[in-house]
Amino acid sequence: MFSIKNLLKASSVLILIGILVLAGLYLSMRSSLPSVDSLRDLQWQTPMQIFSADGKLISQFGEKKRIPLTLDEMPKQLINAILATEDDRFYLHFGVDPIGMGRAILGQLTGQNKGGASTITMQVARNFFLTREQTYVRKIREIFISFHIESLLTKDEILALYMNKISLGHRSFGFGAAAQVYYGKDVKELTLAQIAVLAGLPKAPSTMNPISRPDRAMQRRTVVLQRMYNAGYITEQEMLTANKQPITAEKHGAEIELNAPYIAEMAHQEMIDRFGKEAAYTGGYKVFTTVTSKLQHAAQQSVINNIIAYDQRHGYRGPLASLRPVNDEQLSSAQTSDANNILAEPISDDEIAQALAPLSSYHSIVPGVVTETLERSIQVRLADGTDIVIEWQGLSWARAYFNDDKQGPAPKVAHEIVKTGDIVMVTPSATGYRLSQLPEVSSALVSLATDDGAIKAAVGGFSFIQSQFNRVTQAKRQVGSNIKPFIYSAALDSGYTLASIVNDAPINQWDRSSGVVWRPKNSPPVYNGEIRLRLALAQSKNVIAVRLLRDVGLDKIIPYLASFGFDPDDLPRNESLALGSASLTPLEVATGFATFANGGFLIQPYLIERIEDSFGKVIFQANPAIACDRCEDSFPITSDVATESNNENAADMALKAKVVNKAERVISAQNAFLMTEALNSAIWGADWNIKPYWQGTGYRARKLKRRDIAGKTGTTNQAKDAWFSGYSRRLVTTSWIGFDDPSRNLGQTAYNSNLGKEQTTGKEFGAKSAQPAWINFMKVALAGLPVEPFEQPQALMSVRIDKASGKLTKKTDKSSRFEYFELGTAPTEYISEDISSEILDGGNPVENDEGEIFD
């Protein structure tokens, strides 16, 4: 029988042996233990979020949902709930809780295992460095790593790691994300009952989930509240009150505040290019774009409304399908008023729901089933069971579609349009619901800041759900007469002036290679003989553009146009270039026009203004090239703030205190100003005091009542593409509309994808098809900008000229006007006789602008 002394000796030996064994195990495992130094510079696997310039969430990319928070940002009751539930002696132990460990070992020996061995530190070790396999070796490694963590970090730092890392179900990691996923709230807005539910999730986030298992979640909440009460964190009354609350959790996604999917995808792709896919999705980056919510929303509405207006001008293509097809025999045997309501049997609610279930909605355009057709109205059942009535004003537009150039007569009664049982698309409007359809035409609009290229708004199509193809950046389309300003700019650079006279007469050129005569035509085919350059551009004279290109020469024109940012490979080396056969994207076109707006500089479009990490530290700040001659005067450099050693935000300040980059000047300030003058005439008229014949092709923009704008229409061969590009001093915008496919199969016939014409106002041109979207967008965009005339640069003069001849005149009547010239280029000869009678002072407004590229 051992004495107490021998027992103590034996115990000491056993303890020593245990220590030696642990030391040996530690030494043998030390080389394979992960380093915990990385915990001090932790990169959370947090989704990437895309924001507008004014902080509106546009999109979120990444599967794991995490909102990293500091301990100070977490409510005290949540911290108390975690401590009471997971580790009530957290601030007392050294990473391993001997009491809890002993309780766990005793439970194992007695067969009453109730857990309790893992501390918060050990869970951090397991979550960051280990798997959940149940082996003694893994448990020992967990203990050793816990010692490492405790020696490296403070208790508060360890607790913050745990509360941000722990998996809480539905792909949420950390309590910041869980608060959003389950309750759609910031963590500080949670009630005690909600806190207790979340605090109970670490034990089993799937089986105690308040969404899928509210009963188990309620039981676990009771346990958490009891432990909080036992620990003295809450009163008995608070416990009882919280226990009475219902389980209110439901799944919440990221709250998208600005629907701009094309912008989101552009930023998303740029982030992948910059950081790689895995890092972009898990790095927790906050990406702030240059777009503003106001302008982006205006751009989207302008594009959508313009597409729908175009689509409805060309007629109704009919219902998607019919639940009760009516054959010709039934129709002929029925009374006209009843023909549309012939049914073998009533349509059931289930039948309607089943028919509508697979159909998608696009913006406000939603599917429905016609349940009743009256003489001049119809009733439609929507997918949610709502019954709506569409009155005649929402139906009367629906002339039958035959092809892009032909529509049927205006309908007189509803059954000429739809029948009961038809599956249709409808949309709400200011005057009630309207019959609608999913447009087949496509469109794009992009707007840039002219001084630095910041993208202020971009819409790449009617619906991102319908097509992810971004026409702003991916669609290279023939630009039509949008190319003419760059041809004219080259002409000015080669000695022409806005008063230069060029012959507006037909061109006939024999092409030996093809054996045909090329005859570029004006549209309309009106020729005025000798005409000034300003007026020729305002009226988009095709033959004048060809003559200018011939005189300047392709060898100079191609590199000259390339200086505006156009790829030379996209510029045909033939005379069709003058009529717009070059294929460019809307973004490239807008960038080119910005050069005229900013005084001659080539800016580089950019979308991302800055990038922040998951804790709000700025890791990238855009530093675009600025359109300025004396940049230091406009954008002073303040780099001294970055060297202030006492400034805690010195790194962030250094990013903001960037050296100003100067954009490359590609044309002279004088050339840019003269082109802006000419493009202003395309809107306001080259000779505004003469009758409408002299107004420009973009005259519809006058409704903006802004003299400080300039722009150009564009229509391509057979009207396959329509454009309008225009600008103020600070903003340039390009609008395009056309069909994506070379041909479309409608019924049994394949049609060329031209924009066609409609019966009321005829052929679709840039001014009619593309410009309305530009006008409606700029109405909003310019409302926030003061009227700012384009500044006249030095080395320009203004003299009075005779409109017919371009020569100097002393007359001050309508036969004359002031014109701008670079010094040394103004005419020196006065008009010798009165030829003012030759000036046309009548005619009709120019409705269409450009002709066909090829005869």
PDB file of N, CA and C in Angstrom, residues 65-67 69 73-75 78 163 166 168-191 194-195 197-199 201 210-211 248-255:
ATOM      1  N   LYS A  65     -20.817  34.897 -47.939  1.00  0.00           N
ATOM      2  CA  LYS A  65     -21.304  36.194 -47.482  1.00  0.00           C
ATOM      3  C   LYS A  65     -20.624  36.533 -46.169  1.00  0.00           C
ATOM      4  N   ARG A  66     -19.903  37.633 -46.153  1.00  0.00           N
ATOM      5  CA  ARG A  66     -19.216  38.029 -44.928  1.00  0.00           C
ATOM      6  C   ARG A  66     -19.149  39.547 -44.869  1.00  0.00           C
ATOM      7  N   ILE A  67     -19.416  40.089 -43.696  1.00  0.00           N
ATOM      8  CA  ILE A  67     -19.286  41.527 -43.451  1.00  0.00           C
ATOM      9  C   ILE A  67     -18.359  41.682 -42.258  1.00  0.00           C
ATOM     10  N   LEU A  69     -16.389  42.860 -39.166  1.00  0.00           N
ATOM     11  CA  LEU A  69     -16.635  43.932 -38.203  1.00  0.00           C
ATOM     12  C   LEU A  69     -15.549  43.915 -37.139  1.00  0.00           C
ATOM     13  N   GLU A  73     -17.715  47.355 -33.261  1.00  0.00           N
ATOM     14  CA  GLU A  73     -18.904  47.485 -34.110  1.00  0.00           C
ATOM     15  C   GLU A  73     -19.961  46.435 -33.795  1.00  0.00           C
ATOM     16  N   MET A  74     -19.647  45.500 -32.921  1.00  0.00           N
ATOM     17  CA  MET A  74     -20.600  44.456 -32.554  1.00  0.00           C
ATOM     18  C   MET A  74     -21.323  44.840 -31.267  1.00  0.00           C
ATOM     19  N   PRO A  75     -22.629  44.635 -31.198  1.00  0.00           N
ATOM     20  CA  PRO A  75     -23.365  45.004 -29.983  1.00  0.00           C
ATOM     21  C   PRO A  75     -22.899  44.188 -28.773  1.00  0.00           C
ATOM     22  N   LEU A  78     -24.558  40.829 -28.104  1.00  0.00           N
ATOM     23  CA  LEU A  78     -24.128  39.727 -28.967  1.00  0.00           C
ATOM     24  C   LEU A  78     -22.840  39.118 -28.436  1.00  0.00           C
ATOM     25  N   MET A 163     -15.787  35.792 -34.287  1.00  0.00           N
ATOM     26  CA  MET A 163     -17.107  36.300 -34.639  1.00  0.00           C
ATOM     27  C   MET A 163     -17.213  36.679 -36.113  1.00  0.00           C
ATOM     28  N   ILE A 166     -16.751  32.418 -38.088  1.00  0.00           N
ATOM     29  CA  ILE A 166     -17.601  31.259 -37.837  1.00  0.00           C
ATOM     30  C   ILE A 166     -18.690  31.105 -38.906  1.00  0.00           C
ATOM     31  N   LEU A 168     -22.295  30.287 -40.191  1.00  0.00           N
ATOM     32  CA  LEU A 168     -23.601  30.422 -39.551  1.00  0.00           C
ATOM     33  C   LEU A 168     -24.750  30.040 -40.478  1.00  0.00           C
ATOM     34  N   GLY A 169     -24.448  29.310 -41.549  1.00  0.00           N
ATOM     35  CA  GLY A 169     -25.500  28.800 -42.424  1.00  0.00           C
ATOM     36  C   GLY A 169     -25.854  29.735 -43.551  1.00  0.00           C
ATOM     37  N   HIS A 170     -26.437  29.163 -44.610  1.00  0.00           N
ATOM     38  CA  HIS A 170     -26.831  29.906 -45.804  1.00  0.00           C
ATOM     39  C   HIS A 170     -25.664  30.728 -46.366  1.00  0.00           C
ATOM     40  N   ARG A 171     -24.487  30.127 -46.324  1.00  0.00           N
ATOM     41  CA  ARG A 171     -23.257  30.720 -46.859  1.00  0.00           C
ATOM     42  C   ARG A 171     -22.868  32.026 -46.167  1.00  0.00           C
ATOM     43  N   SER A 172     -23.410  32.236 -44.974  1.00  0.00           N
ATOM     44  CA  SER A 172     -23.015  33.419 -44.208  1.00  0.00           C
ATOM     45  C   SER A 172     -21.899  33.042 -43.241  1.00  0.00           C
ATOM     46  N   PHE A 173     -20.890  33.884 -43.183  1.00  0.00           N
ATOM     47  CA  PHE A 173     -19.751  33.667 -42.299  1.00  0.00           C
ATOM     48  C   PHE A 173     -19.580  34.924 -41.458  1.00  0.00           C
ATOM     49  N   GLY A 174     -19.637  34.741 -40.139  1.00  0.00           N
ATOM     50  CA  GLY A 174     -19.561  35.880 -39.247  1.00  0.00           C
ATOM     51  C   GLY A 174     -20.939  36.467 -38.988  1.00  0.00           C
ATOM     52  N   PHE A 175     -21.031  37.153 -37.863  1.00  0.00           N
ATOM     53  CA  PHE A 175     -22.333  37.646 -37.428  1.00  0.00           C
ATOM     54  C   PHE A 175     -22.802  38.866 -38.207  1.00  0.00           C
ATOM     55  N   GLY A 176     -21.888  39.623 -38.800  1.00  0.00           N
ATOM     56  CA  GLY A 176     -22.302  40.749 -39.634  1.00  0.00           C
ATOM     57  C   GLY A 176     -23.098  40.276 -40.830  1.00  0.00           C
ATOM     58  N   ALA A 177     -22.594  39.215 -41.496  1.00  0.00           N
ATOM     59  CA  ALA A 177     -23.304  38.662 -42.646  1.00  0.00           C
ATOM     60  C   ALA A 177     -24.579  37.948 -42.225  1.00  0.00           C
ATOM     61  N   ALA A 178     -24.526  37.219 -41.104  1.00  0.00           N
ATOM     62  CA  ALA A 178     -25.708  36.476 -40.648  1.00  0.00           C
ATOM     63  C   ALA A 178     -26.870  37.419 -40.350  1.00  0.00           C
ATOM     64  N   ALA A 179     -26.581  38.581 -39.776  1.00  0.00           N
ATOM     65  CA  ALA A 179     -27.644  39.550 -39.485  1.00  0.00           C
ATOM     66  C   ALA A 179     -28.343  39.979 -40.765  1.00  0.00           C
ATOM     67  N   GLN A 180     -27.563  40.138 -41.845  1.00  0.00           N
ATOM     68  CA  GLN A 180     -28.136  40.524 -43.130  1.00  0.00           C
ATOM     69  C   GLN A 180     -28.911  39.376 -43.758  1.00  0.00           C
ATOM     70  N   VAL A 181     -28.321  38.176 -43.731  1.00  0.00           N
ATOM     71  CA  VAL A 181     -28.943  37.022 -44.392  1.00  0.00           C
ATOM     72  C   VAL A 181     -30.268  36.643 -43.740  1.00  0.00           C
ATOM     73  N   TYR A 182     -30.304  36.591 -42.391  1.00  0.00           N
ATOM     74  CA  TYR A 182     -31.497  36.108 -41.702  1.00  0.00           C
ATOM     75  C   TYR A 182     -32.530  37.198 -41.415  1.00  0.00           C
ATOM     76  N   TYR A 183     -32.043  38.432 -41.224  1.00  0.00           N
ATOM     77  CA  TYR A 183     -32.969  39.484 -40.812  1.00  0.00           C
ATOM     78  C   TYR A 183     -32.930  40.734 -41.690  1.00  0.00           C
ATOM     79  N   GLY A 184     -31.994  40.790 -42.630  1.00  0.00           N
ATOM     80  CA  GLY A 184     -31.908  41.967 -43.489  1.00  0.00           C
ATOM     81  C   GLY A 184     -31.564  43.227 -42.727  1.00  0.00           C
ATOM     82  N   LYS A 185     -30.799  43.072 -41.620  1.00  0.00           N
ATOM     83  CA  LYS A 185     -30.478  44.191 -40.747  1.00  0.00           C
ATOM     84  C   LYS A 185     -28.981  44.337 -40.560  1.00  0.00           C
ATOM     85  N   ASP A 186     -28.587  45.520 -40.149  1.00  0.00           N
ATOM     86  CA  ASP A 186     -27.253  45.710 -39.604  1.00  0.00           C
ATOM     87  C   ASP A 186     -27.218  45.032 -38.241  1.00  0.00           C
ATOM     88  N   VAL A 187     -26.068  44.495 -37.856  1.00  0.00           N
ATOM     89  CA  VAL A 187     -25.977  43.724 -36.618  1.00  0.00           C
ATOM     90  C   VAL A 187     -26.385  44.554 -35.396  1.00  0.00           C
ATOM     91  N   LYS A 188     -26.186  45.850 -35.453  1.00  0.00           N
ATOM     92  CA  LYS A 188     -26.541  46.706 -34.315  1.00  0.00           C
ATOM     93  C   LYS A 188     -28.047  46.902 -34.179  1.00  0.00           C
ATOM     94  N   GLU A 189     -28.807  46.511 -35.210  1.00  0.00           N
ATOM     95  CA  GLU A 189     -30.253  46.693 -35.177  1.00  0.00           C
ATOM     96  C   GLU A 189     -30.994  45.457 -34.658  1.00  0.00           C
ATOM     97  N   LEU A 190     -30.264  44.404 -34.325  1.00  0.00           N
ATOM     98  CA  LEU A 190     -30.891  43.159 -33.882  1.00  0.00           C
ATOM     99  C   LEU A 190     -31.501  43.293 -32.489  1.00  0.00           C
ATOM    100  N   THR A 191     -32.619  42.600 -32.288  1.00  0.00           N
ATOM    101  CA  THR A 191     -33.226  42.519 -30.953  1.00  0.00           C
ATOM    102  C   THR A 191     -32.513  41.429 -30.153  1.00  0.00           C
ATOM    103  N   GLN A 194     -33.360  38.009 -31.494  1.00  0.00           N
ATOM    104  CA  GLN A 194     -32.638  37.701 -32.735  1.00  0.00           C
ATOM    105  C   GLN A 194     -31.165  37.412 -32.457  1.00  0.00           C
ATOM    106  N   ILE A 195     -30.577  38.158 -31.534  1.00  0.00           N
ATOM    107  CA  ILE A 195     -29.186  37.906 -31.143  1.00  0.00           C
ATOM    108  C   ILE A 195     -29.037  36.503 -30.590  1.00  0.00           C
ATOM    109  N   VAL A 197     -30.853  33.889 -31.228  1.00  0.00           N
ATOM    110  CA  VAL A 197     -30.962  32.906 -32.304  1.00  0.00           C
ATOM    111  C   VAL A 197     -29.618  32.761 -33.028  1.00  0.00           C
ATOM    112  N   LEU A 198     -28.995  33.886 -33.372  1.00  0.00           N
ATOM    113  CA  LEU A 198     -27.709  33.833 -34.090  1.00  0.00           C
ATOM    114  C   LEU A 198     -26.605  33.248 -33.206  1.00  0.00           C
ATOM    115  N   ALA A 199     -26.609  33.601 -31.943  1.00  0.00           N
ATOM    116  CA  ALA A 199     -25.583  33.095 -31.029  1.00  0.00           C
ATOM    117  C   ALA A 199     -25.700  31.587 -30.834  1.00  0.00           C
ATOM    118  N   LEU A 201     -26.333  29.487 -33.307  1.00  0.00           N
ATOM    119  CA  LEU A 201     -26.042  28.808 -34.559  1.00  0.00           C
ATOM    120  C   LEU A 201     -24.685  28.112 -34.623  1.00  0.00           C
ATOM    121  N   PRO A 210     -32.827  29.000 -38.259  1.00  0.00           N
ATOM    122  CA  PRO A 210     -34.165  29.565 -38.016  1.00  0.00           C
ATOM    123  C   PRO A 210     -35.052  29.604 -39.261  1.00  0.00           C
ATOM    124  N   ILE A 211     -34.451  29.398 -40.453  1.00  0.00           N
ATOM    125  CA  ILE A 211     -35.252  29.383 -41.675  1.00  0.00           C
ATOM    126  C   ILE A 211     -35.775  27.982 -41.954  1.00  0.00           C
ATOM    127  N   THR A 248     -38.614  35.068 -36.511  1.00  0.00           N
ATOM    128  CA  THR A 248     -38.998  35.904 -37.653  1.00  0.00           C
ATOM    129  C   THR A 248     -37.999  35.840 -38.811  1.00  0.00           C
ATOM    130  N   ALA A 249     -37.027  34.987 -38.739  1.00  0.00           N
ATOM    131  CA  ALA A 249     -35.976  34.969 -39.765  1.00  0.00           C
ATOM    132  C   ALA A 249     -36.524  34.535 -41.120  1.00  0.00           C
ATOM    133  N   GLU A 250     -36.009  35.163 -42.173  1.00  0.00           N
ATOM    134  CA  GLU A 250     -36.246  34.747 -43.550  1.00  0.00           C
ATOM    135  C   GLU A 250     -35.036  35.173 -44.370  1.00  0.00           C
ATOM    136  N   LYS A 251     -34.813  34.471 -45.453  1.00  0.00           N
ATOM    137  CA  LYS A 251     -33.578  34.693 -46.193  1.00  0.00           C
ATOM    138  C   LYS A 251     -33.616  36.026 -46.928  1.00  0.00           C
ATOM    139  N   HIS A 252     -32.557  36.801 -46.743  1.00  0.00           N
ATOM    140  CA  HIS A 252     -32.402  38.085 -47.418  1.00  0.00           C
ATOM    141  C   HIS A 252     -31.142  38.048 -48.283  1.00  0.00           C
ATOM    142  N   GLY A 253     -31.244  38.554 -49.483  1.00  0.00           N
ATOM    143  CA  GLY A 253     -30.061  38.707 -50.331  1.00  0.00           C
ATOM    144  C   GLY A 253     -29.462  40.082 -50.118  1.00  0.00           C
ATOM    145  N   ALA A 254     -28.389  40.351 -50.877  1.00  0.00           N
ATOM    146  CA  ALA A 254     -27.801  41.685 -50.826  1.00  0.00           C
ATOM    147  C   ALA A 254     -28.833  42.692 -51.334  1.00  0.00           C
ATOM    148  N   GLU A 255     -28.995  43.781 -50.638  1.00  0.00           N
ATOM    149  CA  GLU A 255     -30.000  44.775 -51.002  1.00  0.00           C
ATOM    150  C   GLU A 255     -29.459  45.657 -52.122  1.00  0.00           C
TER     151      GLU A 255
END
